[in-house]
Short mmCIF file of C-alpha atoms in Angstrom, two decimals:
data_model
loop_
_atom_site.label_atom_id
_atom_site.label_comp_id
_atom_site.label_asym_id
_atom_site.label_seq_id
_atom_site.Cartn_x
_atom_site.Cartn_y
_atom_site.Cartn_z
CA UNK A 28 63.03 168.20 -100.15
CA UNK A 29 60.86 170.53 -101.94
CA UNK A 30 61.87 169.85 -105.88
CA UNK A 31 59.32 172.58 -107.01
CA UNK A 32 61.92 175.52 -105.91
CA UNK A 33 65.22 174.62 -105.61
CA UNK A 34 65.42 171.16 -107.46
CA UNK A 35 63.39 171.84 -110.28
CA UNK A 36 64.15 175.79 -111.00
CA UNK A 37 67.83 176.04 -110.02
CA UNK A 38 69.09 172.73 -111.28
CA UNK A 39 67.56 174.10 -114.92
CA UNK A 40 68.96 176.81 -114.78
CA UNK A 41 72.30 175.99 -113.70
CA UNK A 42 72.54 173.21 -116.45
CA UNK A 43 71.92 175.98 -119.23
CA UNK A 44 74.08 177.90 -118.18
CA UNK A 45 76.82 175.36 -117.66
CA UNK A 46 75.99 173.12 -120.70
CA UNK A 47 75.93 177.07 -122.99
CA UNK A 48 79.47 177.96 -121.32
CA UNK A 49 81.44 174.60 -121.95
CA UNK A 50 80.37 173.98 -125.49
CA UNK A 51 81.38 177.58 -126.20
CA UNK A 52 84.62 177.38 -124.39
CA UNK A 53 85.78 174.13 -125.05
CA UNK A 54 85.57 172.84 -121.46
CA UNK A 55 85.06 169.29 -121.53
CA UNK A 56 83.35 168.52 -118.40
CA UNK A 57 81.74 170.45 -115.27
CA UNK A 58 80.01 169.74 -112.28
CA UNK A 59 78.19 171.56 -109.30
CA UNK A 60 75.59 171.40 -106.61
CA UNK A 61 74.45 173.96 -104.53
CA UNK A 62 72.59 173.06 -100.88
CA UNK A 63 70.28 175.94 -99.54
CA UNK A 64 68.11 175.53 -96.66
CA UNK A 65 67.54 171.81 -96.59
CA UNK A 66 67.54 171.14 -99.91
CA UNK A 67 70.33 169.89 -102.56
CA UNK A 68 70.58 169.28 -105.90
CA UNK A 69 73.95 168.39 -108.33
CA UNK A 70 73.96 168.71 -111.99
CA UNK A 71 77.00 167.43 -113.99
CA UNK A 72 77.94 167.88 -117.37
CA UNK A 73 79.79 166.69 -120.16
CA UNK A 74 83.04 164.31 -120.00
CA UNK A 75 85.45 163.72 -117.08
CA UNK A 76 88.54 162.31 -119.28
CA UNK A 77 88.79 162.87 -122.76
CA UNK A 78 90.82 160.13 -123.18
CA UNK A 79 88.60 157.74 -121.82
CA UNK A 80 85.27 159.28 -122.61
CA UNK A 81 84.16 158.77 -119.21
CA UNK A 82 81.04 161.02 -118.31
CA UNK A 83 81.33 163.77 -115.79
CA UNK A 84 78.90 162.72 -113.31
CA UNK A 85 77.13 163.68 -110.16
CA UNK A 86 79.18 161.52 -108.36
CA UNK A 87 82.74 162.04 -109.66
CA UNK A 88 85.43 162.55 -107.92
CA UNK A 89 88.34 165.63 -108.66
CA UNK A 90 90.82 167.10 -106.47
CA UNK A 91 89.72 169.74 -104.32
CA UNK A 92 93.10 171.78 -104.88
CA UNK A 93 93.15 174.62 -102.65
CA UNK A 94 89.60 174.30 -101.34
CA UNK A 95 91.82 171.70 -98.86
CA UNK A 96 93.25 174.65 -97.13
CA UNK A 97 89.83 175.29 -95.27
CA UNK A 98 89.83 171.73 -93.94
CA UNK A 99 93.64 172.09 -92.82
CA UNK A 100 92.47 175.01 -90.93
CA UNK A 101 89.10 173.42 -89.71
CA UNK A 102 91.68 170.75 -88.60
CA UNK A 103 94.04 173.66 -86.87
CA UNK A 104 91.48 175.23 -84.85
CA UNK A 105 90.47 171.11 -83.16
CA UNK A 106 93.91 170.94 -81.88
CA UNK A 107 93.26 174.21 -80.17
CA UNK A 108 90.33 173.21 -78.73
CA UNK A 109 92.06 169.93 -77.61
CA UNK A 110 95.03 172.35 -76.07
CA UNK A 111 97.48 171.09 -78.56
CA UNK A 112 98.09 173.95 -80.21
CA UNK A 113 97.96 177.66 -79.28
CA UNK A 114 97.02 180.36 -82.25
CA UNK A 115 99.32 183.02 -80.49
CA UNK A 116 102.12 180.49 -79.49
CA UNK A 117 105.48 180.49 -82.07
CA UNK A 118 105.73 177.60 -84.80
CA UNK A 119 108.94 176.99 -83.60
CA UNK A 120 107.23 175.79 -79.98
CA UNK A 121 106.18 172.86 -81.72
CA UNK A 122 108.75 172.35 -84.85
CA UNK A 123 112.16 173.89 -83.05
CA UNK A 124 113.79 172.96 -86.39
CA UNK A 125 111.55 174.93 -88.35
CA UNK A 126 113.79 177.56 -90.32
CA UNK A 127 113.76 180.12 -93.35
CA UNK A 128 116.68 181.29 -95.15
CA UNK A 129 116.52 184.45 -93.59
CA UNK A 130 118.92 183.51 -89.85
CA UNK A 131 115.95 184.26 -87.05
CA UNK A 132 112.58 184.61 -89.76
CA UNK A 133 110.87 181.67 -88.80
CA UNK A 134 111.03 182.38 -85.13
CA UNK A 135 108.86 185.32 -85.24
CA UNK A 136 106.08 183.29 -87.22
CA UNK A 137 102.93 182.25 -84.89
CA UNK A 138 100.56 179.18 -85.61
CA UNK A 139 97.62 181.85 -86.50
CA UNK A 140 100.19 183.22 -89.56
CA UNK A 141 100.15 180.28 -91.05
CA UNK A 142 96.00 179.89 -91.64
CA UNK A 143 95.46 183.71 -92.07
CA UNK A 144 98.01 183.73 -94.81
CA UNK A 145 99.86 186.43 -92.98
CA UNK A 146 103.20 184.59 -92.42
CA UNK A 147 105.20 185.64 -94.99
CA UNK A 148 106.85 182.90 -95.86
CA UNK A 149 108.11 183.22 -99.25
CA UNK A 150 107.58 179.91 -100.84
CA UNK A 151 104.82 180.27 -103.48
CA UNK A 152 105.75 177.57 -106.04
CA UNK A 153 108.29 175.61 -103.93
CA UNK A 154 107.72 171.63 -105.20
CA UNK A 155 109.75 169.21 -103.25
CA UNK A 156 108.86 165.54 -105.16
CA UNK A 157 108.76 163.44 -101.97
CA UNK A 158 106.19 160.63 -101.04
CA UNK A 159 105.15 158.83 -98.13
CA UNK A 160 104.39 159.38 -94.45
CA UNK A 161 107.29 161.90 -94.41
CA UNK A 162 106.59 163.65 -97.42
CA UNK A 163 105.36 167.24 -95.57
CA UNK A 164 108.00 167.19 -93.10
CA UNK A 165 110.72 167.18 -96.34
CA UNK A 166 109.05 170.17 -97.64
CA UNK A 167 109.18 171.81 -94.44
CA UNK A 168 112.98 170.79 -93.62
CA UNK A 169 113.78 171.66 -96.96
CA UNK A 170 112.86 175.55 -96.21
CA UNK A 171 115.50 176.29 -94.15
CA UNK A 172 117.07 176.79 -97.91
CA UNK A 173 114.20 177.13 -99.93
CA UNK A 174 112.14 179.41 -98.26
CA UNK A 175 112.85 183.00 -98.20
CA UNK A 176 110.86 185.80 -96.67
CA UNK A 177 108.34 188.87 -98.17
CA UNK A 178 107.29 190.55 -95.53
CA UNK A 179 107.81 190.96 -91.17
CA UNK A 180 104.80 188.37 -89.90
CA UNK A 181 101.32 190.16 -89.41
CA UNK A 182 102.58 192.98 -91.51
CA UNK A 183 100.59 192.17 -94.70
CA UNK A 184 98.45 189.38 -96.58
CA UNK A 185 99.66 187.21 -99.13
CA UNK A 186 98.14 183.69 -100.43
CA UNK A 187 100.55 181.33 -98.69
CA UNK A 188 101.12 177.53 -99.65
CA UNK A 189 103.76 177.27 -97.67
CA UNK A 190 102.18 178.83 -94.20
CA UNK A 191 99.29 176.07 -95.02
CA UNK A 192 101.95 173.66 -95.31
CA UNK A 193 103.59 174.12 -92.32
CA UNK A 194 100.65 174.06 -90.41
CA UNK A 195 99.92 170.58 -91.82
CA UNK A 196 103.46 169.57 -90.50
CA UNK A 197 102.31 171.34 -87.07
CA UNK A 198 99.20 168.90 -87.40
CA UNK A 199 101.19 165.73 -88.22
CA UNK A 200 103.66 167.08 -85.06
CA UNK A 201 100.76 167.39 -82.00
CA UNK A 202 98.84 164.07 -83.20
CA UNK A 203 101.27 161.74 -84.54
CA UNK A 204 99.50 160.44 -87.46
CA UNK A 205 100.50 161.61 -91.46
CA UNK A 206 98.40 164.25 -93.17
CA UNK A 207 96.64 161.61 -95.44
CA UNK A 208 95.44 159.77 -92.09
CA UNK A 209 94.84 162.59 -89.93
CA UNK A 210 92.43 163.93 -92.50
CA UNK A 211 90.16 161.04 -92.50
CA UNK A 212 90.16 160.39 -89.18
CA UNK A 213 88.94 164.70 -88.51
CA UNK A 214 87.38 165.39 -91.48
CA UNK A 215 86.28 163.00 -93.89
CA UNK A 216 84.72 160.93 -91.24
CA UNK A 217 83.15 162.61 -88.78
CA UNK A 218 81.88 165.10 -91.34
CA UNK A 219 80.33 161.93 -93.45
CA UNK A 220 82.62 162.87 -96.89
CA UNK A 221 82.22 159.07 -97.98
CA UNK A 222 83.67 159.71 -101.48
CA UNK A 223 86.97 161.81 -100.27
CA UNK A 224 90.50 160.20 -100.20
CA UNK A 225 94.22 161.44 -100.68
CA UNK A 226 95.66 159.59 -103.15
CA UNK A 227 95.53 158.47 -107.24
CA UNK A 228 95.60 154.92 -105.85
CA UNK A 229 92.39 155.68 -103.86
CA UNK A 230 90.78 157.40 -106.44
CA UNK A 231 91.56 155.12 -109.23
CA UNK A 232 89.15 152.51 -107.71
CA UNK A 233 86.35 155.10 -108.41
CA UNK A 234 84.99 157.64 -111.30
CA UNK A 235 87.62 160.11 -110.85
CA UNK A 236 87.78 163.50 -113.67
CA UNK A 237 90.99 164.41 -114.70
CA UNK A 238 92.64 168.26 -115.58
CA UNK A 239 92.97 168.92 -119.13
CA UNK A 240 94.34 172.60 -120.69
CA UNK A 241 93.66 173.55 -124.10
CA UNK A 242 96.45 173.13 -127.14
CA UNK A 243 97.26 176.86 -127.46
CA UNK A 244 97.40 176.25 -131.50
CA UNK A 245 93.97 174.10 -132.03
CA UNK A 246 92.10 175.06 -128.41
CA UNK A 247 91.01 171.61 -127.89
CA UNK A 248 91.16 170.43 -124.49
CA UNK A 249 94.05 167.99 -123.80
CA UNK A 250 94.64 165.66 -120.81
CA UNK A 251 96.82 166.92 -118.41
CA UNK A 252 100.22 165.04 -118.12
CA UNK A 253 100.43 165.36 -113.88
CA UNK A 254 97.08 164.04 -111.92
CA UNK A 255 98.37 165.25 -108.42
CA UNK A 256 100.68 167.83 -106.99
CA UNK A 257 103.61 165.59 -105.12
CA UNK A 258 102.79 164.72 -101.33
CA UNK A 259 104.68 167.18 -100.15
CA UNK A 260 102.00 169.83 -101.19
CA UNK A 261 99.01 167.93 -99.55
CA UNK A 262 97.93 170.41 -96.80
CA UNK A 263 97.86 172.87 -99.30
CA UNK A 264 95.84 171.15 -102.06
CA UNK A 265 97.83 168.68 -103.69
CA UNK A 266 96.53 165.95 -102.91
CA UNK A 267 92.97 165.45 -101.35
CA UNK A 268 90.21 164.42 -103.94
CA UNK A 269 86.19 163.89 -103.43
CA UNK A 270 82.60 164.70 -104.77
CA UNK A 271 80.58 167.70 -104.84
CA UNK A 272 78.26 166.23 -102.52
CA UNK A 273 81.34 165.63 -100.00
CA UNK A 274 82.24 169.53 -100.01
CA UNK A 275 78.49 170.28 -99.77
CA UNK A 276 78.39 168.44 -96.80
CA UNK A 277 81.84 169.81 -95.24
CA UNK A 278 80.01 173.39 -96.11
CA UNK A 279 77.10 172.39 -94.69
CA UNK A 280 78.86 171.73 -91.25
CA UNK A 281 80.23 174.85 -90.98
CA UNK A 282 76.99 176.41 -92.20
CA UNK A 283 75.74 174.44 -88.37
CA UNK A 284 78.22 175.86 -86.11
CA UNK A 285 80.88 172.33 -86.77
CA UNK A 286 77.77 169.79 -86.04
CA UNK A 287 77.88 167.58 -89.75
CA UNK A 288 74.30 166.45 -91.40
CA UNK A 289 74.20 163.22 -89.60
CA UNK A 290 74.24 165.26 -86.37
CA UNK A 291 77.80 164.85 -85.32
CA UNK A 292 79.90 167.53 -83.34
CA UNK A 293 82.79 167.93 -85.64
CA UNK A 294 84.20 171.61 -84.25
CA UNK A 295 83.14 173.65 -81.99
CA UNK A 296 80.89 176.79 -82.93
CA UNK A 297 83.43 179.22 -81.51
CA UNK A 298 86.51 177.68 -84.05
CA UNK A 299 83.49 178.21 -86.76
CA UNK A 300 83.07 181.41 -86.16
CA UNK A 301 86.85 183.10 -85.62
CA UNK A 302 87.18 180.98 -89.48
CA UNK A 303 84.80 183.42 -90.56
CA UNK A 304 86.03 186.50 -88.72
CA UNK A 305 88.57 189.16 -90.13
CA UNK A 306 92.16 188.37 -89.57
CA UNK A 307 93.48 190.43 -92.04
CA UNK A 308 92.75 192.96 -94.44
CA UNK A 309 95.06 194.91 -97.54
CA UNK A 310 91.92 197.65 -97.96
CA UNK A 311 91.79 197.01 -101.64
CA UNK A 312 89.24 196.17 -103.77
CA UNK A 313 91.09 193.26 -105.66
CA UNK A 314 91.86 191.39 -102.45
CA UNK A 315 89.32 190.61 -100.22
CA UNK A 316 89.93 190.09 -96.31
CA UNK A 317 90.67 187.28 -95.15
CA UNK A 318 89.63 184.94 -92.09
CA UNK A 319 91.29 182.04 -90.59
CA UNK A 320 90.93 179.30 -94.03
CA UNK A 321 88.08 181.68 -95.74
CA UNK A 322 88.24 184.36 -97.87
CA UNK A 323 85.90 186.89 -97.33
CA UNK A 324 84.17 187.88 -100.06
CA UNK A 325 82.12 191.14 -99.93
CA UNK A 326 79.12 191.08 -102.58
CA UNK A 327 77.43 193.84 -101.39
CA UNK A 328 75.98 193.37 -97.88
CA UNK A 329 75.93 190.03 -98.01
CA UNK A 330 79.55 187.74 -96.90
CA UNK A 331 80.63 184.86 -99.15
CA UNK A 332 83.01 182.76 -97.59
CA UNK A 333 84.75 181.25 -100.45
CA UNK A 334 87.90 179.24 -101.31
CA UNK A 335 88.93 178.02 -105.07
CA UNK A 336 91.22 175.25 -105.84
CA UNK A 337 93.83 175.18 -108.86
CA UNK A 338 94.52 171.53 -109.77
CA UNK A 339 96.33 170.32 -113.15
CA UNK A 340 94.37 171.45 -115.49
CA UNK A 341 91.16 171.83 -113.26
CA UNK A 342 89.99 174.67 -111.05
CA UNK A 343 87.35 173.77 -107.87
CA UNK A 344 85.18 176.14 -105.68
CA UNK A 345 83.55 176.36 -102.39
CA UNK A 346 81.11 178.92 -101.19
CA UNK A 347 79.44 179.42 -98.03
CA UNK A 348 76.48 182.22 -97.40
CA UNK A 349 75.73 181.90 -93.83
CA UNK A 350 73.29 184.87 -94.37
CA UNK A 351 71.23 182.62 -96.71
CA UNK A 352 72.31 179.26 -95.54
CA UNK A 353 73.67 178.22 -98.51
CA UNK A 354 76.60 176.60 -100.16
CA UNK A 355 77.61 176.27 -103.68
CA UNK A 356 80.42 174.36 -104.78
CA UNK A 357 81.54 173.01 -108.16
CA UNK A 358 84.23 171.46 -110.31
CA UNK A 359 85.45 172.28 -114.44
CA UNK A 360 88.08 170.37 -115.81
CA UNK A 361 89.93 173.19 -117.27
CA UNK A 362 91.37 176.12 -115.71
CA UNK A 363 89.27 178.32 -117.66
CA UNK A 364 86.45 176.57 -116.20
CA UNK A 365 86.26 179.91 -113.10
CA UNK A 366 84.68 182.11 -115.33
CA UNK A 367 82.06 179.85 -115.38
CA UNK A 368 81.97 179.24 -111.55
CA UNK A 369 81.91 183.12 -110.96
CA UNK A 370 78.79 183.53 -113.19
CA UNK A 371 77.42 180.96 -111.42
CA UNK A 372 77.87 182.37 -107.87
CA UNK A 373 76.87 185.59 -109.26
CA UNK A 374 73.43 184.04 -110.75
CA UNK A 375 72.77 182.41 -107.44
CA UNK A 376 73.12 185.49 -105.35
CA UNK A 377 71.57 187.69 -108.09
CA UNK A 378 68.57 185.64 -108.94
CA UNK A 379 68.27 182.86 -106.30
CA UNK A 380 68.61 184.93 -103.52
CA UNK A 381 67.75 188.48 -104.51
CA UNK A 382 71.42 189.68 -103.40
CA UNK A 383 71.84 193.24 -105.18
CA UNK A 384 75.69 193.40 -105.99
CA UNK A 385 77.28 196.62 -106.86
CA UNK A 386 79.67 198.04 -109.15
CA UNK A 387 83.08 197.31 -108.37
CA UNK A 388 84.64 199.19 -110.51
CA UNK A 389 82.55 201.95 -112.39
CA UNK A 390 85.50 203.39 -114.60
CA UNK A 391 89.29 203.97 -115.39
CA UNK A 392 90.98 206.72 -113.84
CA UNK A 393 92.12 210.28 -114.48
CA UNK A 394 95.90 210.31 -115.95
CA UNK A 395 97.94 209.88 -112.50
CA UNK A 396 101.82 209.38 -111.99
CA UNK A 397 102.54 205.45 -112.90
CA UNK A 398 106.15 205.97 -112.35
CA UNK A 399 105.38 204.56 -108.60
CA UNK A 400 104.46 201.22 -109.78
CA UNK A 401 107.10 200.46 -112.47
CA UNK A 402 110.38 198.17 -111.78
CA UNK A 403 111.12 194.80 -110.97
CA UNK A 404 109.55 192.30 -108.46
CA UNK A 405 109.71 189.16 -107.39
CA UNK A 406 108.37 186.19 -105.27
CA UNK A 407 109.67 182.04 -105.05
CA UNK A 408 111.28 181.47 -108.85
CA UNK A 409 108.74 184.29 -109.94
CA UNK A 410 109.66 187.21 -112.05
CA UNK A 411 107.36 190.30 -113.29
CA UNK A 412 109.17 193.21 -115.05
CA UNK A 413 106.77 196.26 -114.81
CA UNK A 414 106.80 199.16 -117.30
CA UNK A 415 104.89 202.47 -118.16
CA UNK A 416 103.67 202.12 -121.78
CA UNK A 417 101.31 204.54 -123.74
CA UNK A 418 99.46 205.21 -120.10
CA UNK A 419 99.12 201.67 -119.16
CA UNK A 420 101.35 199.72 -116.92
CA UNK A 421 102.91 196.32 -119.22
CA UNK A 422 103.91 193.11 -117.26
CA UNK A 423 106.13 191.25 -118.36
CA UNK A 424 106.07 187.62 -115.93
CA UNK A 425 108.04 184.95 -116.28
CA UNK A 426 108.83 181.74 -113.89
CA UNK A 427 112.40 180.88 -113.06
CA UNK A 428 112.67 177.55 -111.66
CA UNK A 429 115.51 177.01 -108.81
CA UNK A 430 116.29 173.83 -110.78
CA UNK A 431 115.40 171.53 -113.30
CA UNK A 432 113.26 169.52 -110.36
CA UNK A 433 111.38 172.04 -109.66
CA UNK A 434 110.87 173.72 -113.63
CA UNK A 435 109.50 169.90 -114.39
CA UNK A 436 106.60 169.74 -111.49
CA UNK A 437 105.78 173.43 -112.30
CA UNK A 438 105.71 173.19 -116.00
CA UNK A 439 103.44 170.01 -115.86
CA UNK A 440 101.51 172.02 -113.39
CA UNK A 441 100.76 174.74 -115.40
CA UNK A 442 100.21 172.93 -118.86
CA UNK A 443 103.46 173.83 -120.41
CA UNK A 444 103.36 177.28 -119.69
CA UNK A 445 106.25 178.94 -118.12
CA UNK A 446 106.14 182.44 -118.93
CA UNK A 447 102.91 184.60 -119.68
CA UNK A 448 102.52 186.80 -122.64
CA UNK A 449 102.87 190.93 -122.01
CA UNK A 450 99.96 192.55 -120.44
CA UNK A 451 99.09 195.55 -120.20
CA UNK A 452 96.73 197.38 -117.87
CA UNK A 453 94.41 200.35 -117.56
CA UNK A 454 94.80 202.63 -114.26
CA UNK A 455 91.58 202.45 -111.81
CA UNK A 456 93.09 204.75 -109.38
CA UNK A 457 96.25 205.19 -108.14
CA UNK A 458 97.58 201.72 -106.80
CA UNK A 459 94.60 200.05 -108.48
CA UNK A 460 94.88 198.58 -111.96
CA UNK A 461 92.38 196.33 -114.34
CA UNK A 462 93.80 194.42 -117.52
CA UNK A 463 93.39 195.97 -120.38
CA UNK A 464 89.98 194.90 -123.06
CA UNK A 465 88.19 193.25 -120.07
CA UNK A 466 85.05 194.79 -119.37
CA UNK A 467 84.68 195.99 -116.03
CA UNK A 468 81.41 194.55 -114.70
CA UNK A 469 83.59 191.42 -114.72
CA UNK A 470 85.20 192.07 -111.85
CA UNK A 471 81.94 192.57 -109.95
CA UNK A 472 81.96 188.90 -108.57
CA UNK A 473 85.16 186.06 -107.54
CA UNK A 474 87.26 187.68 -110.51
CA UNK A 475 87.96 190.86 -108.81
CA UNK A 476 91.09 188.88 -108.29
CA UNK A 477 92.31 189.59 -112.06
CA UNK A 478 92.94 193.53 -110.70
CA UNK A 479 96.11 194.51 -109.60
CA UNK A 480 97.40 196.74 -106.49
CA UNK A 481 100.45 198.27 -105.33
CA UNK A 482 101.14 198.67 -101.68
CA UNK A 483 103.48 200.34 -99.32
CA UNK A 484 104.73 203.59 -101.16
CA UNK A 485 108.29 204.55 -100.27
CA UNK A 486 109.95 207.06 -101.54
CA UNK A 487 108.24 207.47 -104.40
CA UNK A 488 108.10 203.88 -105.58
CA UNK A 489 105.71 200.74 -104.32
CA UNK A 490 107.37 197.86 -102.07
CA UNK A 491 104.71 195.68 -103.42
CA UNK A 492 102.37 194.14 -106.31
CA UNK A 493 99.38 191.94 -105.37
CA UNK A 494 97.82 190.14 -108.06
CA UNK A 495 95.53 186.88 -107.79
CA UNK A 496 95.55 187.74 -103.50
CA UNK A 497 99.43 187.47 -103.94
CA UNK A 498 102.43 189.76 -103.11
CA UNK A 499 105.46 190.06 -105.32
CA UNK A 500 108.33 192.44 -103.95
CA UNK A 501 110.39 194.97 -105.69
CA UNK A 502 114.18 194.27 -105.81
#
């Protein structure tokens, strides 16, 4: 390893950056490492538990959140190679019980749905508490009541938790083994992520950072009061924790085609590459198209494939530049902790590897007709009340939990937060939008996800919202 260029230059400059950001925003701890063409280096920062005082360090541990749903799909596309599962073959093939509350919605869902995020499955913030070896096949029998439906499969994109879900249930269905085991045995193993596990009681037994959100009153950073997601949640996110160096190496394998550092043949290069290959596109600026596990990110000419991961009170990344061999992953311990991670990725491509990134957005549209976009919509126990206010469209969102179950998990989830305060945004174009008093460079880079879209016109009014890669539904 040649410290003079990457180890020495980037590891500086990364730990300005990070060590400027977090005293200024009151993020306790951070780490990230970044591996580009045989070298690595990891720089940490800060503390990993307030409570405790424990230092963030190189080698701590944090959940990956929904960085796991690229290693659910990596895991996907082995049984297909093993014939155990077939992308264009019905769920229901291989989970005949698996049902929606919608009489015959389920049956028209294939296995590729579910890792494309084109499925449908309306499910978002569905939290079954259930534990054990048969914790994700209760979140999947418990959809045939829970789990609604926002669109005809293949008709749109929509982040999907549930599709992931159910595709770990199709996993634990073709091998026999539990999500937790089946995990190590395809992953963590054979890709050499010696720090990675699935559970608290696993992770207790090493340096382990914890979420924290800030008091909205004082803006200190306080623990969070939920470590994990339940089990039911794990293919998703909920549950599978590691280093940075473990999700530099799992990056690093599919940087090589599925062969891991130590040489081993983990996938094959075809599954690598139809992960990285357009499945699915909504043609807007604010969501990116996605492949099988990756998103897509376009900065510029140059292809990010990218996946972040909301934990309690922590947020994780992983980004892989095949065009550069490179990967760049990190970790904050608040959820406030992706701005940081964008500039970061920015400053990498920018500056590190000369990638010229262009103007999203250049500047707010021409009065249009916002009448279109205004009205009610919904998702699973989600609420947004639209309106037209001094030329600006004002949401109004607020979460409405099916019971007091599920209002607990989410409200722990979220730091106490249950409904978001009105905000208003400036029109782009017409079915583009950008929140209002943000300048719009920052959505040059991961945050393009803060913009808003309407889809689907008819008669005079849009079927849907996307914000965050997510669709909501009029009603």
């Amino acid at each position: 390893m040649n410290e003079n260029t990457l180890g020495t230059a980037v590891a500086g400059q990364l730990s300005e950056q990070i060590a400027a950001y977090c005293d200024a925003n009151a993020i306790p701890g951070f780490v990230a490492g970044v591996y580009h063409s045989g070298e690595q280096i990891v720089v940490a920062h800060g503390t990993a538990n307030v409570t405790t005082g424990a230092a963030m360090g190189a080698d701590t541990g944090f959940l990956f959140g929904s960085v796991t749903k690229v290693l659910t799909t990596t895991m996907v596309l082995q049984q297909v190679e093993r014939g155990l599962l077939d992308l264009d073959a019905p769920v229901v093939k291989y989970l005949p019980d698996f049902a929606l509350n919608v009489p015959g919605a389920a049956d028209k869902i294939l296995v590729r749905h579910l890792i494309s995020h084109t499925n449908g499955i309306d499910a978002d913030l569905y939290f079954p508490d259930a534990e054990g070896r048969d914790a994700v096949r209760r979140y999947v029998e418990g959809l045939a009541t829970a789990g609604g439906t926002l669109f005809e499969p293949g008709e749109q994109v929509s982040y999907s938790n549930g599709g992931m879900i159910v595709a770990g249930r199709l996993l634990e269905v073709v091998t026999g083994l539990p999500f937790s085991e089946l995990i190590d045995r395809e992953i963590y193993q054979p890709v050499g992520m010696t720090d990675s596990s699935t559970s608290a009681e696993q992770a207790i037994l090493r340096s382990t950072a914890i979420g924290h959100f800030p008091n909205p009153e004082t803006m200190v950073a306080e623990p969070t009061r939920m470590f994990t997601l339940p089990q039911t949640w794990g293919p998703a996110g909920g549950t599978p924790i590691g280093t940075v160096a473990d999700l530099l190496t799992f990056g690093r394998t599919h940087l090589a085609g599925g062969v891991s550092p130590s040489g081993t043949r983990v996938f094959s290069a075809e599954s690598a590459a139809l992960m990285q290959r357009v499945s699915g596109d909504m043609v807007s600026p604010n969501v990116p198209p996605m492949g099988l596990g990756w998103v897509r990110y376009p900065f510029g000419d140059t292809t990010v494939l990218a996946m972040s991961g909301a934990s309690p009170g922590g947020v994780s990344i992983l980004c892989v530049v095949p065009e550069f061999d490179l990967v760049f992953t990190a970790f904050g311990n608040t959820p406030g902790a992706v701005m940081l991670q964008d500039q970061l990725l920015q400053w990498l491509l920018r500056e590190h590897l000369g990638v010229e990134i262009p103007t999203l957005i250049t500047e707010s549209a021409a009065d249009f007709d916002l009448t279109p976009y205004a009205g009610t919509y919904r998702s699973d126990q989600l609420r947004i009340d639209i309106s037209v206010v001094d030329g600006t469209l004002e949401e109004r969102t607020a979460y409405e939990p099916a019971d007091a179950a599920q209002g607990a998990i989410f409200t722990a989830f979220a730091g106490g937060v249950t409904a978001a305060p009105p905000q208003r945004y400036v029109p782009i174009r017409p079915g583009l939008f950008a929140p209002e008093g943000y300048p719009l460079e920052l959505f040059d880079g991961y945050l393009r996800l803060l913009l808003v879209s309407f889809h689907d016109i008819r008669d005079g009014r849009a079927t849907f919202r996307n914000g965050g890669g997510r669709l909501t539904r009029r009603v």
